[in-house]
Short mmCIF file of C-alpha atoms and ligand atoms in Angstrom, two decimals:
data_model
loop_
_atom_site.label_atom_id
_atom_site.label_comp_id
_atom_site.label_asym_id
_atom_site.label_seq_id
_atom_site.Cartn_x
_atom_site.Cartn_y
_atom_site.Cartn_z
CA SER A 1 9.49 -31.44 43.51
CA LYS A 2 9.46 -28.19 45.26
CA SER A 3 12.60 -26.70 43.77
CA GLN A 4 11.38 -27.58 40.16
CA GLY A 5 8.04 -25.65 41.00
CA ARG A 6 10.19 -22.69 42.08
CA ASP A 7 12.24 -22.84 38.87
CA GLN A 8 9.25 -23.00 36.72
CA ALA A 9 7.66 -20.01 38.51
CA GLN A 10 10.80 -18.04 38.00
CA CYS A 11 11.02 -19.04 34.43
CA TYR A 12 7.29 -17.95 33.94
CA SER A 13 7.72 -14.60 35.50
CA SER A 14 10.83 -13.90 33.41
CA SER A 15 9.22 -14.79 30.32
CA LEU A 16 6.38 -12.44 31.09
CA ASN A 17 8.94 -9.67 31.49
CA ILE A 18 10.44 -10.62 28.27
CA GLU A 19 7.13 -10.16 26.52
CA SER A 20 6.61 -6.63 28.02
CA PHE A 21 10.18 -5.83 27.40
CA LYS A 22 9.81 -6.88 23.89
CA LYS A 23 6.65 -4.84 23.30
CA PHE A 24 8.47 -1.71 24.87
CA THR A 25 11.59 -2.18 22.70
CA LEU A 26 9.42 -2.74 19.56
CA SER A 27 7.59 0.36 20.05
CA ASN A 28 11.01 2.14 20.51
CA ASP A 29 12.59 0.45 17.66
CA LEU A 30 9.49 1.07 15.52
CA ARG A 31 10.21 4.82 15.41
CA LYS A 32 13.70 4.15 13.89
CA ALA A 33 12.78 1.33 11.49
CA LEU A 34 11.83 3.57 8.72
CA ASP A 35 15.06 5.63 8.75
CA LYS A 36 17.00 2.35 9.03
CA ASN A 37 15.29 0.79 5.99
CA GLU A 38 14.01 -2.13 8.02
CA PHE A 39 10.72 -2.53 6.19
CA PHE A 40 9.91 -4.28 2.99
CA LEU A 41 6.80 -5.24 1.03
CA GLN A 42 5.81 -8.63 -0.12
CA TYR A 43 3.00 -9.09 -2.65
CA MET A 44 0.25 -11.73 -2.69
CA PRO A 45 -1.61 -12.26 -6.00
CA ARG A 46 -5.25 -11.80 -6.57
CA VAL A 47 -6.30 -14.32 -9.03
CA ASP A 48 -9.35 -14.51 -11.42
CA THR A 49 -11.29 -17.33 -10.25
CA ASN A 50 -12.38 -18.67 -13.75
CA THR A 51 -9.19 -17.95 -15.72
CA THR A 52 -6.50 -18.14 -13.03
CA GLU A 53 -5.05 -14.94 -14.46
CA ILE A 54 -3.39 -12.53 -12.01
CA LEU A 55 -5.41 -9.40 -11.71
CA GLY A 56 -3.72 -7.66 -8.91
CA ALA A 57 -1.75 -8.05 -5.75
CA GLU A 58 -2.07 -7.02 -2.16
CA ALA A 59 1.09 -5.30 -0.74
CA LEU A 60 1.89 -6.55 2.80
CA ILE A 61 4.40 -4.89 4.96
CA ARG A 62 7.24 -6.90 6.65
CA TRP A 63 9.61 -5.70 9.22
CA ASN A 64 13.12 -7.22 9.60
CA HIS A 65 14.00 -6.32 13.09
CA PRO A 66 17.88 -6.36 13.81
CA ASP A 67 17.53 -8.45 16.93
CA TRP A 68 14.25 -10.32 16.64
CA GLY A 69 14.27 -11.19 13.00
CA LEU A 70 10.97 -10.98 11.11
CA VAL A 71 8.22 -9.49 13.13
CA SER A 72 4.55 -10.10 12.05
CA PRO A 73 2.57 -7.15 11.02
CA THR A 74 -0.22 -8.45 13.37
CA ASP A 75 2.37 -7.81 16.18
CA PHE A 76 3.65 -4.44 15.19
CA ILE A 77 0.71 -2.64 13.21
CA PRO A 78 -1.31 -2.26 16.49
CA ILE A 79 1.62 -0.63 18.11
CA ALA A 80 2.15 1.47 15.08
CA GLU A 81 -1.56 2.48 15.31
CA GLU A 82 -1.37 3.29 19.15
CA THR A 83 1.73 5.40 18.73
CA GLY A 84 0.56 7.38 15.51
CA LEU A 85 3.62 5.82 13.66
CA ILE A 86 1.10 4.29 11.19
CA VAL A 87 0.87 7.51 9.43
CA PRO A 88 4.57 7.80 8.22
CA ILE A 89 4.78 3.88 7.87
CA GLY A 90 1.53 3.93 5.95
CA GLU A 91 2.82 6.58 3.65
CA TRP A 92 6.00 4.67 2.97
CA VAL A 93 3.88 1.59 2.07
CA LEU A 94 1.76 3.56 -0.47
CA ARG A 95 4.78 5.11 -2.08
CA GLU A 96 6.67 1.90 -2.40
CA ALA A 97 3.73 -0.14 -3.65
CA CYS A 98 2.95 2.54 -6.33
CA LYS A 99 6.51 2.83 -7.39
CA GLN A 100 6.74 -1.02 -7.61
CA ASN A 101 3.69 -1.32 -9.72
CA LYS A 102 4.92 1.41 -12.12
CA GLN A 103 8.32 -0.47 -12.43
CA TRP A 104 6.34 -3.65 -13.51
CA GLN A 105 4.21 -1.76 -15.96
CA ASP A 106 7.34 -0.18 -17.51
CA MET A 107 8.87 -3.67 -17.92
CA GLY A 108 5.89 -4.51 -20.17
CA LEU A 109 4.31 -6.78 -17.82
CA PRO A 110 0.43 -7.43 -17.73
CA PRO A 111 -1.22 -4.29 -16.05
CA ILE A 112 -2.30 -5.09 -12.49
CA THR A 113 -3.96 -3.29 -9.59
CA VAL A 114 -1.97 -3.05 -6.41
CA SER A 115 -3.93 -2.86 -3.13
CA VAL A 116 -2.55 -1.07 0.04
CA ASN A 117 -3.91 -1.68 3.55
CA PHE A 118 -5.13 1.48 5.22
CA SER A 119 -5.59 1.97 9.10
CA VAL A 120 -8.37 4.26 10.17
CA GLN A 121 -5.66 6.63 11.68
CA GLN A 122 -4.45 7.14 8.16
CA LEU A 123 -7.78 7.73 6.70
CA LEU A 124 -8.61 10.47 9.20
CA LYS A 125 -5.12 12.22 8.79
CA GLN A 126 -5.33 15.97 7.82
CA ASN A 127 -4.70 16.31 4.27
CA ILE A 128 -4.72 12.65 3.42
CA LEU A 129 -6.17 13.21 0.04
CA GLN A 130 -3.28 15.60 -0.94
CA SER A 131 -0.76 13.08 0.39
CA ILE A 132 -2.46 10.21 -1.73
CA ASP A 133 -2.50 12.41 -4.81
CA GLN A 134 1.02 13.58 -4.40
CA ILE A 135 2.28 9.97 -4.03
CA VAL A 136 0.20 8.73 -6.97
CA GLU A 137 1.36 11.58 -9.05
CA GLU A 138 5.08 11.10 -8.28
CA SER A 139 4.93 7.38 -9.07
CA GLY A 140 3.33 7.93 -12.44
CA ILE A 141 0.80 5.11 -12.25
CA SER A 142 -2.70 5.84 -13.39
CA PRO A 143 -5.00 6.12 -10.31
CA ASP A 144 -7.19 3.15 -11.38
CA ARG A 145 -4.25 0.90 -10.82
CA LEU A 146 -4.35 1.51 -7.06
CA GLU A 147 -6.77 -0.01 -4.50
CA ILE A 148 -7.09 1.15 -0.93
CA GLU A 149 -8.36 -1.59 1.52
CA ILE A 150 -10.14 -0.46 4.42
CA THR A 151 -11.99 -2.37 7.26
CA GLU A 152 -15.43 -2.10 8.51
CA SER A 153 -14.20 -0.84 11.90
CA SER A 154 -12.91 2.35 10.13
CA PHE A 155 -16.49 3.50 10.03
CA ILE A 156 -17.18 3.18 13.85
CA SER A 157 -17.53 6.82 15.10
CA ASN A 158 -15.98 8.25 11.92
CA GLU A 159 -18.76 7.43 9.49
CA LYS A 160 -19.25 10.67 7.81
CA GLU A 161 -15.64 11.54 7.39
CA VAL A 162 -14.73 8.02 6.05
CA ILE A 163 -17.70 8.14 3.74
CA GLN A 164 -16.64 11.57 2.32
CA LEU A 165 -13.17 10.33 1.88
CA LEU A 166 -14.35 7.39 -0.40
CA VAL A 167 -16.42 9.64 -2.42
CA GLU A 168 -13.34 11.66 -3.23
CA LEU A 169 -11.19 8.51 -3.91
CA LYS A 170 -14.03 7.52 -6.40
CA LYS A 171 -13.70 10.90 -8.18
CA ARG A 172 -10.10 10.12 -8.70
CA LYS A 173 -10.88 6.54 -9.83
CA ILE A 174 -8.81 5.00 -6.95
CA LYS A 175 -10.55 1.88 -6.13
CA VAL A 176 -11.69 0.90 -2.67
CA SER A 177 -12.24 -2.47 -1.03
CA LEU A 178 -13.76 -3.43 2.22
CA ASP A 179 -11.45 -5.91 3.86
CA ASP A 180 -12.07 -8.68 6.28
CA PHE A 181 -15.86 -8.54 5.53
CA GLY A 182 -18.17 -10.21 7.83
CA THR A 183 -15.93 -9.94 10.93
CA GLY A 184 -17.02 -6.40 12.10
CA TYR A 185 -19.46 -3.66 11.70
CA SER A 186 -21.27 -5.17 8.66
CA SER A 187 -24.19 -2.82 7.88
CA LEU A 188 -26.17 -3.45 4.63
CA TYR A 189 -26.89 0.43 4.57
CA LEU A 190 -23.19 0.98 4.58
CA LEU A 191 -22.69 -1.24 1.67
CA LYS A 192 -25.32 0.37 -0.39
CA ARG A 193 -24.09 3.91 0.40
CA LEU A 194 -20.31 3.25 -0.08
CA ALA A 195 -20.19 2.38 -3.91
CA LEU A 196 -17.34 0.00 -3.10
CA ASP A 197 -15.41 -1.64 -5.81
CA THR A 198 -14.74 -4.79 -3.89
CA ILE A 199 -15.66 -6.71 -0.83
CA LYS A 200 -12.93 -9.31 0.60
CA ILE A 201 -14.49 -12.01 2.45
CA ASP A 202 -12.52 -12.82 5.56
CA LYS A 203 -10.61 -16.14 5.68
CA SER A 204 -12.35 -17.21 8.79
CA PHE A 205 -15.45 -18.19 6.68
CA VAL A 206 -13.32 -20.02 4.44
CA GLU A 207 -11.63 -22.46 6.73
CA GLU A 208 -14.68 -24.68 7.30
CA ILE A 209 -16.42 -23.96 4.10
CA LEU A 210 -16.99 -27.57 3.13
CA THR A 211 -17.75 -29.05 6.49
CA ASP A 212 -19.70 -26.05 8.25
CA PRO A 213 -23.01 -25.48 6.65
CA VAL A 214 -23.25 -22.09 8.29
CA ASN A 215 -20.06 -20.79 6.79
CA LYS A 216 -21.11 -22.20 3.50
CA SER A 217 -24.27 -20.31 3.69
CA ILE A 218 -22.72 -17.08 4.81
CA ILE A 219 -20.46 -17.04 1.79
CA GLU A 220 -23.25 -17.83 -0.65
CA CYS A 221 -25.19 -15.12 0.90
CA ILE A 222 -22.50 -12.55 0.55
CA LEU A 223 -21.88 -13.57 -2.98
CA ASN A 224 -25.66 -13.14 -3.84
CA LEU A 225 -25.73 -9.68 -2.07
CA ALA A 226 -22.52 -8.44 -3.90
CA LYS A 227 -23.86 -9.56 -7.22
CA ALA A 228 -27.04 -7.53 -6.61
CA LEU A 229 -25.11 -4.54 -5.73
CA HIS A 230 -22.63 -5.03 -8.56
CA ILE A 231 -19.60 -5.40 -6.32
CA ASN A 232 -16.70 -7.39 -7.01
CA VAL A 233 -15.92 -10.31 -4.36
CA VAL A 234 -12.56 -11.55 -3.40
CA THR A 235 -12.43 -14.50 -1.10
CA GLU A 236 -9.15 -14.59 1.12
CA GLY A 237 -7.62 -17.68 2.75
CA VAL A 238 -8.31 -20.05 0.17
CA GLU A 239 -5.81 -22.99 0.79
CA THR A 240 -7.23 -26.16 -0.87
CA ALA A 241 -8.49 -27.38 -4.24
CA GLU A 242 -11.81 -28.18 -2.71
CA GLN A 243 -12.26 -24.57 -1.43
CA TYR A 244 -11.27 -23.17 -4.86
CA ALA A 245 -13.78 -25.46 -6.70
CA PHE A 246 -16.63 -24.46 -4.40
CA LEU A 247 -15.92 -20.75 -4.84
CA LYS A 248 -15.54 -21.34 -8.70
CA GLU A 249 -18.82 -23.01 -8.75
CA LYS A 250 -20.56 -20.19 -6.67
CA LYS A 251 -19.04 -17.64 -9.19
CA CYS A 252 -16.70 -15.76 -6.58
CA ASN A 253 -14.79 -13.36 -8.85
CA GLU A 254 -11.47 -13.46 -7.41
CA ILE A 255 -9.34 -15.71 -5.04
CA GLN A 256 -6.53 -14.70 -2.75
CA GLY A 257 -4.95 -17.58 -0.77
CA TYR A 258 -2.09 -19.93 -0.15
CA TYR A 259 -3.68 -22.34 -2.74
CA PHE A 260 -2.28 -20.09 -5.50
CA SER A 261 0.53 -18.33 -3.71
CA ARG A 262 1.86 -17.08 -0.33
CA PRO A 263 2.90 -13.42 -0.09
CA ILE A 264 6.31 -13.32 -1.96
CA ASP A 265 9.16 -10.88 -2.67
CA PRO A 266 8.70 -8.44 -5.65
CA GLU A 267 11.35 -10.45 -7.69
CA GLU A 268 9.28 -13.62 -7.36
CA PHE A 269 6.03 -11.92 -8.09
CA MET A 270 7.46 -10.52 -11.22
CA HIS A 271 8.24 -13.93 -12.58
CA LEU A 272 4.65 -14.93 -11.74
CA LEU A 273 3.29 -11.91 -13.59
CA LYS A 274 5.38 -12.78 -16.59
CA ASN A 275 3.57 -16.07 -16.77
CA LYS A 276 0.18 -14.37 -15.91
CA LEU A 277 -1.73 -17.56 -15.41
CA MET A 278 -1.50 -19.36 -11.91
CA ILE A 279 -2.48 -22.86 -13.46
P1 C2E B 301 -5.18 -8.53 6.02
O1 C2E B 301 -5.23 -7.23 5.35
O2 C2E B 301 -6.40 -9.30 6.17
O3 C2E B 301 -4.20 -9.50 5.03
C1 C2E B 301 -4.37 -10.77 4.76
C2 C2E B 301 -3.43 -11.57 5.55
O4 C2E B 301 -3.98 -12.92 5.38
C3 C2E B 301 -1.88 -11.71 5.35
O5 C2E B 301 -1.21 -11.81 6.52
C4 C2E B 301 -1.79 -12.90 4.32
O6 C2E B 301 -0.62 -13.45 4.36
C5 C2E B 301 -2.91 -13.81 5.12
N1 C2E B 301 -3.41 -14.92 4.22
C6 C2E B 301 -3.94 -14.63 2.96
N2 C2E B 301 -4.38 -15.84 2.39
C7 C2E B 301 -4.10 -16.83 3.43
C8 C2E B 301 -4.18 -18.21 3.38
O7 C2E B 301 -4.64 -18.89 2.45
N3 C2E B 301 -3.90 -18.91 4.61
C9 C2E B 301 -3.35 -18.18 5.51
N4 C2E B 301 -3.05 -18.90 6.73
N5 C2E B 301 -3.15 -16.87 5.50
C10 C2E B 301 -3.49 -16.14 4.43
P2 C2E B 301 -0.17 -10.93 7.02
O8 C2E B 301 0.85 -10.57 5.71
O9 C2E B 301 0.48 -11.45 8.16
O10 C2E B 301 -0.86 -9.54 7.42
C11 C2E B 301 -1.66 -9.49 8.58
C12 C2E B 301 -2.39 -8.22 8.79
O11 C2E B 301 -1.47 -7.12 8.92
C13 C2E B 301 -3.20 -7.89 7.45
O12 C2E B 301 -4.31 -8.69 7.27
C14 C2E B 301 -3.39 -6.41 7.75
O13 C2E B 301 -4.46 -6.07 8.66
C15 C2E B 301 -2.03 -5.99 8.50
N6 C2E B 301 -1.18 -5.26 7.58
C16 C2E B 301 -0.27 -5.90 6.64
N7 C2E B 301 0.40 -5.02 5.88
C17 C2E B 301 -0.13 -3.81 6.29
C18 C2E B 301 0.08 -2.42 5.97
O14 C2E B 301 0.91 -2.10 5.09
N8 C2E B 301 -0.62 -1.45 6.48
C19 C2E B 301 -1.58 -1.68 7.49
N9 C2E B 301 -2.25 -0.75 8.06
N10 C2E B 301 -1.86 -3.08 7.81
C20 C2E B 301 -0.98 -4.18 7.29
CA1 CA B 302 -5.98 -6.54 3.55
CA1 CA B 303 -8.34 -9.42 5.06
CA1 CA B 304 -7.20 -7.61 8.70
#
């Protein structure tokens, strides 16, 4: 009926307002979230494909918003990047992840590498190296127990600066991985020049690995290329036994995905690490 239509239209326009209101308040609240201790980290294991041993973990930020509850990083990281807040937030993540890794080490757990995501705004920050050095030193971890994950898009229009930064990280034995590989600015020239430790194959290629021959070929191709360049490969988004079996057969070094574990709280990760083997 007509009146129903009007109600629906009203409802629709107010939900649009709620969306923009939410974005507006989120960016305001983001400024205070660090001081109010609303962020925490979860860890997602990186597993040796052959042995199912835990080799490392990716630190993933979580925001517990007082009104909205858990807000996904895919919603607030872009806002943090637009507003520049990603710099202090990213520093907090790095400090927290290094401290946590040191704690696990001091408990006598098997040594692992913890990887931390870096947005391009962080990489281009003045004195970024001093800030990384200081955080690593304060934490007491050895630099080769830290990995920094960057994406291909970081190189767009900042290629020289970012390449130079990676050279400096390498001198310090801090590891570097190229995240979401295959989704952006994948240049073979860059792969060769960067001396990366690891490529992380994006989860979009894994979804239809067994039914889509193109995705299957892309993964095989990346694995061969990485082998030739002596770069370690992690495949992300592995959810099923079939996907795992395929990647094992193709000799992908490491797996990260729900098949082994979702991102979990530090306490729960510690228990996994005690057992060391995922299967
Ligand atoms: P990412 O760096 O590609 O991280 C992997 C994302 O894929 C995580 O989502 C993880 O939970 C998800 N994932 C991994 N395996 C599977 C799987 O098998 N199935 C499914 N469905 N998902 C899987 P999350 O934690 O929501 O993070 C989303 C993105 O937010 C990250 O993507 C990263 O770009 C960004 N992010 C998270 N933490 C940070 C941070 O501390 N700093 C920055 N700059 N970005 C971050
Ligand atoms: Ca990542
Ligand atoms: Ca990724
Ligand atoms: Ca990503």
